[in-house]
Amino acid sequence: MGSFIGYRLLHSAIVVAGVLVLVSLMIHLVPGDPAQLMVGDAPVSAAQLQMIRHSLGLDRPLYRQLADDARRFAVGNLGRSLRSGRPILDDLRAALPSTLSLALAAMAFGLLVGVPAGVLASVRRGGWIDTAVTAFAVVGISLPSFWTGILLIVVFAVQLGWFPTSGQAGWRALVLPALTLGWYPAGALARLLRSSMLEVLRKDYVGVARAKGLRERVVVVRHALRNALLPTVTLGSVQFGTLLSGAIVTETVFARDGIGRLVVDGILQRDFPVVQGVVLLIAVIYTLVNLVTDIMYAWLDPRIRYS
């Protein structure tokens, strides 16, 4: 187990190093002059454009830019916003708690609804519960998050008045955004777990457990669910990373501050360092989530090891 974790840590470090290089090259991949794109249509002189290029380090050789960026990122220095002048790391620290609370609440909703729904649909295959869960999963996967958010606002905020339409004051302001963001993973988890459970329930060892006289609840939970959870764990980790990036739309619909609003403002204002900082942060979180997922995978199935 120790060597497996060591290999995964090494792979994660390589991935993060590759992300650092790509984030550094991001500003060079946009078509046109980055300095001219940042100022837009504002009248600036050639000397002012040159000052912007110098402040961004664009007038240095590419290899030196990459080396300097790698050193800065390694010590957590993401630079300053071109618009506000504030350190980008401070902006991320201020925005991250709101986005993480939204993503965790959405993931909790997805797990609390999706896992029991998938199990119930598999053990009640062909019944009305199975039909209802399948319909719920299809609707959850098909509806775009911005449409779900608007629908929830109209019903639960405008018509019923149970929750605020926007903002982030108190737990009530978190409910509708969490439902909006968590509906998709709930449907995806329910659908995948139903399929996995149906496959596992046909295995011989499940039949042996039933033949030994074990109660059906014990057979399902102890012998079937643990083995059926392996693909679900993978999907859940991918969904959590998707929730962080998907929060961009949800935070915009519900006028919440967070990483999503920060990156949208950075794109609209052509503030490349802010966009680079957000992309780097999300990529690092993705990598850490995948690392934890691989370790959980090895814990659930001891056969998974590097030879």
Short mmCIF file of C-alpha atoms in Angstrom, two decimals:
data_model
loop_
_atom_site.label_atom_id
_atom_site.label_comp_id
_atom_site.label_asym_id
_atom_site.label_seq_id
_atom_site.Cartn_x
_atom_site.Cartn_y
_atom_site.Cartn_z
CA MET A 1 0.00 0.00 0.00
CA GLY A 2 2.89 2.35 0.83
CA SER A 3 4.54 1.90 -2.58
CA PHE A 4 1.18 2.42 -4.28
CA ILE A 5 0.67 5.74 -2.49
CA GLY A 6 4.25 6.73 -3.33
CA TYR A 7 3.69 6.06 -7.05
CA ARG A 8 0.47 8.03 -7.00
CA LEU A 9 2.16 10.97 -5.24
CA LEU A 10 4.89 10.95 -7.90
CA HIS A 11 2.33 10.87 -10.72
CA SER A 12 0.38 13.71 -9.10
CA ALA A 13 3.55 15.81 -8.83
CA ILE A 14 4.25 15.24 -12.55
CA VAL A 15 0.69 16.25 -13.45
CA VAL A 16 0.93 19.43 -11.36
CA ALA A 17 4.27 20.28 -13.03
CA GLY A 18 2.63 19.84 -16.46
CA VAL A 19 -0.25 22.08 -15.41
CA LEU A 20 2.21 24.75 -14.28
CA VAL A 21 3.81 24.75 -17.74
CA LEU A 22 0.43 24.90 -19.53
CA VAL A 23 -0.81 27.73 -17.30
CA SER A 24 2.38 29.66 -17.98
CA LEU A 25 1.91 29.15 -21.73
CA MET A 26 -1.78 30.14 -21.58
CA ILE A 27 -1.08 33.79 -22.19
CA HIS A 28 0.98 32.90 -25.30
CA LEU A 29 -1.71 30.63 -26.76
CA VAL A 30 -4.32 33.35 -27.25
CA PRO A 31 -4.27 34.80 -30.78
CA GLY A 32 -2.87 38.31 -31.13
CA ASP A 33 -0.86 40.50 -28.79
CA PRO A 34 -1.80 39.73 -25.13
CA ALA A 35 -1.04 43.32 -24.08
CA GLN A 36 -3.32 44.72 -26.81
CA LEU A 37 -6.08 42.26 -25.86
CA MET A 38 -5.93 43.40 -22.24
CA VAL A 39 -6.42 47.08 -23.02
CA GLY A 40 -9.09 46.33 -25.63
CA ASP A 41 -10.27 49.40 -27.55
CA ALA A 42 -8.82 51.88 -25.06
CA PRO A 43 -6.45 54.37 -26.72
CA VAL A 44 -2.92 53.57 -25.54
CA SER A 45 0.46 54.46 -26.92
CA ALA A 46 3.14 52.04 -28.04
CA ALA A 47 5.15 52.94 -24.94
CA GLN A 48 2.24 52.02 -22.66
CA LEU A 49 1.81 48.70 -24.45
CA GLN A 50 5.49 48.03 -23.96
CA MET A 51 5.12 48.82 -20.23
CA ILE A 52 2.30 46.26 -19.98
CA ARG A 53 4.43 43.64 -21.75
CA HIS A 54 7.31 44.40 -19.37
CA SER A 55 5.08 44.18 -16.28
CA LEU A 56 3.91 40.74 -17.44
CA GLY A 57 7.41 39.62 -18.37
CA LEU A 58 6.42 39.12 -22.00
CA ASP A 59 9.54 40.92 -23.24
CA ARG A 60 11.80 38.16 -21.89
CA PRO A 61 12.73 34.87 -23.60
CA LEU A 62 10.08 32.18 -23.26
CA TYR A 63 12.30 29.78 -21.28
CA ARG A 64 12.98 32.50 -18.70
CA GLN A 65 9.27 33.27 -18.43
CA LEU A 66 8.52 29.58 -17.80
CA ALA A 67 11.30 29.28 -15.21
CA ASP A 68 10.20 32.44 -13.37
CA ASP A 69 6.54 31.37 -13.42
CA ALA A 70 7.46 27.93 -12.07
CA ARG A 71 9.40 29.51 -9.20
CA ARG A 72 6.56 31.93 -8.43
CA PHE A 73 3.84 29.29 -8.53
CA ALA A 74 5.94 26.87 -6.43
CA VAL A 75 6.00 29.37 -3.54
CA GLY A 76 2.34 30.33 -3.97
CA ASN A 77 2.98 33.68 -5.64
CA LEU A 78 0.33 33.98 -8.36
CA GLY A 79 1.00 37.65 -9.09
CA ARG A 80 -1.39 40.58 -8.91
CA SER A 81 -4.61 41.38 -10.69
CA LEU A 82 -4.12 43.81 -13.55
CA ARG A 83 -7.43 45.55 -12.73
CA SER A 84 -7.59 45.70 -8.95
CA GLY A 85 -3.88 45.46 -8.18
CA ARG A 86 -4.59 43.04 -5.33
CA PRO A 87 -2.61 39.81 -4.90
CA ILE A 88 -4.46 37.04 -6.78
CA LEU A 89 -3.83 34.60 -3.93
CA ASP A 90 -5.80 36.89 -1.58
CA ASP A 91 -8.71 36.99 -4.06
CA LEU A 92 -8.67 33.18 -4.29
CA ARG A 93 -8.59 32.83 -0.50
CA ALA A 94 -11.60 35.13 -0.24
CA ALA A 95 -13.57 33.36 -3.00
CA LEU A 96 -12.67 29.72 -2.35
CA PRO A 97 -14.70 29.11 0.86
CA SER A 98 -17.94 30.13 -0.86
CA THR A 99 -17.31 27.88 -3.87
CA LEU A 100 -16.13 24.95 -1.73
CA SER A 101 -19.20 25.19 0.52
CA LEU A 102 -21.41 25.19 -2.58
CA ALA A 103 -19.58 22.24 -4.17
CA LEU A 104 -19.59 20.23 -0.92
CA ALA A 105 -23.30 20.90 -0.36
CA ALA A 106 -24.06 19.88 -3.95
CA MET A 107 -21.92 16.74 -3.61
CA ALA A 108 -23.65 15.85 -0.34
CA PHE A 109 -27.01 16.20 -2.06
CA GLY A 110 -25.79 14.05 -4.96
CA LEU A 111 -24.54 11.28 -2.63
CA LEU A 112 -27.50 11.34 -0.23
CA VAL A 113 -29.97 11.13 -3.11
CA GLY A 114 -28.05 9.29 -5.83
CA VAL A 115 -26.62 6.35 -3.83
CA PRO A 116 -29.86 5.26 -2.07
CA ALA A 117 -31.82 5.83 -5.28
CA GLY A 118 -29.44 3.63 -7.29
CA VAL A 119 -29.54 0.83 -4.70
CA LEU A 120 -33.35 0.94 -4.40
CA ALA A 121 -33.76 0.92 -8.18
CA SER A 122 -31.55 -2.18 -8.51
CA VAL A 123 -33.26 -4.22 -5.78
CA ARG A 124 -36.72 -3.13 -7.04
CA ARG A 125 -35.91 -3.62 -10.72
CA GLY A 126 -38.93 -3.22 -12.98
CA GLY A 127 -41.10 -1.65 -10.28
CA TRP A 128 -42.37 1.89 -9.91
CA ILE A 129 -39.33 2.86 -7.80
CA ASP A 130 -37.04 1.77 -10.63
CA THR A 131 -39.10 3.78 -13.13
CA ALA A 132 -39.12 6.87 -10.89
CA VAL A 133 -35.35 6.71 -10.28
CA THR A 134 -34.65 6.26 -13.99
CA ALA A 135 -36.86 9.27 -14.82
CA PHE A 136 -35.15 11.32 -12.09
CA ALA A 137 -31.70 10.37 -13.44
CA VAL A 138 -32.57 11.19 -17.04
CA VAL A 139 -34.07 14.57 -16.09
CA GLY A 140 -31.11 15.40 -13.83
CA ILE A 141 -28.57 14.57 -16.53
CA SER A 142 -30.49 16.26 -19.35
CA LEU A 143 -31.39 19.63 -17.82
CA PRO A 144 -28.71 22.33 -18.07
CA SER A 145 -27.83 23.85 -14.70
CA PHE A 146 -28.81 27.40 -15.65
CA TRP A 147 -32.33 26.20 -16.60
CA THR A 148 -32.63 24.17 -13.38
CA GLY A 149 -31.55 27.20 -11.36
CA ILE A 150 -34.08 29.52 -12.98
CA LEU A 151 -36.84 26.92 -12.52
CA LEU A 152 -36.03 26.53 -8.81
CA ILE A 153 -35.94 30.30 -8.34
CA VAL A 154 -39.36 30.73 -9.94
CA VAL A 155 -41.00 27.92 -7.91
CA PHE A 156 -39.32 28.01 -4.49
CA ALA A 157 -38.21 31.65 -4.24
CA VAL A 158 -40.72 33.71 -6.25
CA GLN A 159 -43.91 31.62 -5.95
CA LEU A 160 -43.49 29.95 -2.54
CA GLY A 161 -41.04 32.40 -0.94
CA TRP A 162 -39.20 29.64 0.93
CA PHE A 163 -35.69 30.67 -0.10
CA PRO A 164 -33.98 33.89 -1.29
CA THR A 165 -33.54 34.39 -5.02
CA SER A 166 -29.86 35.33 -4.73
CA GLY A 167 -27.06 36.19 -2.32
CA GLN A 168 -25.23 34.05 0.20
CA ALA A 169 -26.40 35.18 3.64
CA GLY A 170 -27.22 32.13 5.77
CA TRP A 171 -27.87 28.48 4.98
CA ARG A 172 -31.17 29.19 3.21
CA ALA A 173 -29.29 31.00 0.46
CA LEU A 174 -27.23 27.83 -0.13
CA VAL A 175 -30.16 25.44 -0.65
CA LEU A 176 -31.27 26.35 -4.19
CA PRO A 177 -27.72 26.68 -5.62
CA ALA A 178 -26.79 23.31 -4.05
CA LEU A 179 -29.87 21.64 -5.54
CA THR A 180 -29.11 23.21 -8.92
CA LEU A 181 -25.51 22.05 -8.91
CA GLY A 182 -26.14 18.69 -7.24
CA TRP A 183 -28.98 17.45 -9.44
CA TYR A 184 -26.67 16.27 -12.22
CA PRO A 185 -24.31 14.20 -10.00
CA ALA A 186 -27.34 12.75 -8.16
CA GLY A 187 -28.79 11.50 -11.44
CA ALA A 188 -25.46 10.26 -12.78
CA LEU A 189 -24.60 8.41 -9.56
CA ALA A 190 -28.05 6.83 -9.35
CA ARG A 191 -27.87 5.60 -12.93
CA LEU A 192 -24.33 4.20 -12.64
CA LEU A 193 -24.89 2.57 -9.25
CA ARG A 194 -28.09 0.91 -10.47
CA SER A 195 -26.20 -0.69 -13.36
CA SER A 196 -23.29 -1.75 -11.14
CA MET A 197 -25.59 -3.23 -8.51
CA LEU A 198 -27.56 -5.21 -11.10
CA GLU A 199 -24.31 -6.71 -12.40
CA VAL A 200 -22.99 -7.56 -8.92
CA LEU A 201 -26.30 -9.03 -7.74
CA ARG A 202 -25.97 -11.67 -10.50
CA LYS A 203 -22.56 -12.88 -9.21
CA ASP A 204 -22.19 -16.37 -7.75
CA TYR A 205 -20.94 -15.17 -4.36
CA VAL A 206 -24.13 -13.14 -3.90
CA GLY A 207 -26.16 -16.30 -4.60
CA VAL A 208 -24.00 -18.19 -2.07
CA ALA A 209 -24.63 -15.50 0.54
CA ARG A 210 -28.37 -15.83 -0.02
CA ALA A 211 -28.13 -19.64 0.12
CA LYS A 212 -26.45 -19.34 3.54
CA GLY A 213 -29.63 -17.74 4.81
CA LEU A 214 -28.34 -14.19 5.24
CA ARG A 215 -30.93 -11.47 5.33
CA GLU A 216 -31.43 -9.63 2.03
CA ARG A 217 -30.35 -6.33 3.61
CA VAL A 218 -27.03 -7.89 4.67
CA VAL A 219 -26.51 -9.40 1.22
CA VAL A 220 -27.16 -6.10 -0.53
CA VAL A 221 -25.18 -3.83 1.80
CA ARG A 222 -22.26 -6.07 2.83
CA HIS A 223 -21.73 -8.26 -0.24
CA ALA A 224 -23.06 -6.29 -3.22
CA LEU A 225 -22.83 -2.58 -2.46
CA ARG A 226 -19.12 -2.52 -1.56
CA ASN A 227 -18.11 -4.11 -4.88
CA ALA A 228 -20.57 -1.99 -6.84
CA LEU A 229 -19.13 1.21 -5.32
CA LEU A 230 -15.82 1.01 -7.23
CA PRO A 231 -16.99 2.74 -10.44
CA THR A 232 -19.19 5.02 -8.34
CA VAL A 233 -16.17 6.29 -6.41
CA THR A 234 -14.45 7.17 -9.68
CA LEU A 235 -17.50 8.97 -11.01
CA GLY A 236 -17.98 10.78 -7.69
CA SER A 237 -14.44 12.16 -7.75
CA VAL A 238 -14.82 13.32 -11.34
CA GLN A 239 -18.15 14.89 -10.46
CA PHE A 240 -16.62 16.81 -7.56
CA GLY A 241 -14.07 18.37 -9.89
CA THR A 242 -16.85 19.12 -12.34
CA LEU A 243 -18.84 20.80 -9.55
CA LEU A 244 -15.99 23.25 -8.94
CA SER A 245 -15.90 24.28 -12.60
CA GLY A 246 -19.70 24.01 -12.94
CA ALA A 247 -20.10 26.46 -10.07
CA ILE A 248 -19.25 29.20 -12.57
CA VAL A 249 -22.76 29.04 -14.07
CA THR A 250 -24.57 28.46 -10.77
CA GLU A 251 -22.80 31.34 -9.01
CA THR A 252 -23.69 33.61 -11.90
CA VAL A 253 -27.39 32.59 -11.85
CA PHE A 254 -27.70 33.08 -8.06
CA ALA A 255 -25.39 36.15 -7.90
CA ARG A 256 -23.04 34.43 -5.45
CA ASP A 257 -19.43 35.42 -4.90
CA GLY A 258 -16.88 32.67 -5.51
CA ILE A 259 -14.32 31.23 -7.87
CA GLY A 260 -16.86 31.21 -10.70
CA ARG A 261 -17.64 34.91 -10.44
CA LEU A 262 -13.92 35.63 -10.10
CA VAL A 263 -12.99 33.83 -13.32
CA VAL A 264 -15.95 35.28 -15.24
CA ASP A 265 -14.93 38.79 -14.21
CA GLY A 266 -11.32 37.97 -15.12
CA ILE A 267 -12.33 36.82 -18.61
CA LEU A 268 -14.65 39.79 -19.24
CA GLN A 269 -12.00 42.24 -18.03
CA ARG A 270 -9.18 40.40 -19.86
CA ASP A 271 -7.33 39.97 -16.58
CA PHE A 272 -5.11 37.05 -17.64
CA PRO A 273 -3.24 36.58 -14.33
CA VAL A 274 -6.57 36.08 -12.50
CA VAL A 275 -7.69 33.50 -15.06
CA GLN A 276 -4.32 31.74 -14.78
CA GLY A 277 -4.63 31.63 -10.98
CA VAL A 278 -8.13 30.16 -11.07
CA VAL A 279 -7.19 27.54 -13.68
CA LEU A 280 -4.14 26.54 -11.65
CA LEU A 281 -6.16 26.28 -8.43
CA ILE A 282 -8.89 24.11 -10.00
CA ALA A 283 -6.28 21.87 -11.67
CA VAL A 284 -4.46 21.32 -8.35
CA ILE A 285 -7.75 20.51 -6.59
CA TYR A 286 -8.63 18.09 -9.42
CA THR A 287 -5.27 16.36 -8.98
CA LEU A 288 -5.67 16.07 -5.19
CA VAL A 289 -9.20 14.67 -5.57
CA ASN A 290 -7.93 12.06 -8.05
CA LEU A 291 -5.12 11.14 -5.67
CA VAL A 292 -7.57 10.59 -2.81
CA THR A 293 -9.83 8.61 -5.17
CA ASP A 294 -7.02 6.26 -6.19
CA ILE A 295 -6.14 5.62 -2.55
CA MET A 296 -9.82 4.92 -1.75
CA TYR A 297 -9.93 2.59 -4.77
CA ALA A 298 -6.98 0.61 -3.43
CA TRP A 299 -8.62 0.46 0.01
CA LEU A 300 -11.90 -0.83 -1.41
CA ASP A 301 -10.21 -3.37 -3.71
CA PRO A 302 -6.85 -4.65 -2.36
CA ARG A 303 -6.12 -6.28 -5.74
CA ILE A 304 -5.40 -2.82 -7.17
CA ARG A 305 -1.65 -2.31 -6.83
CA TYR A 306 1.28 -1.48 -9.06
CA SER A 307 3.39 -4.55 -9.89
#
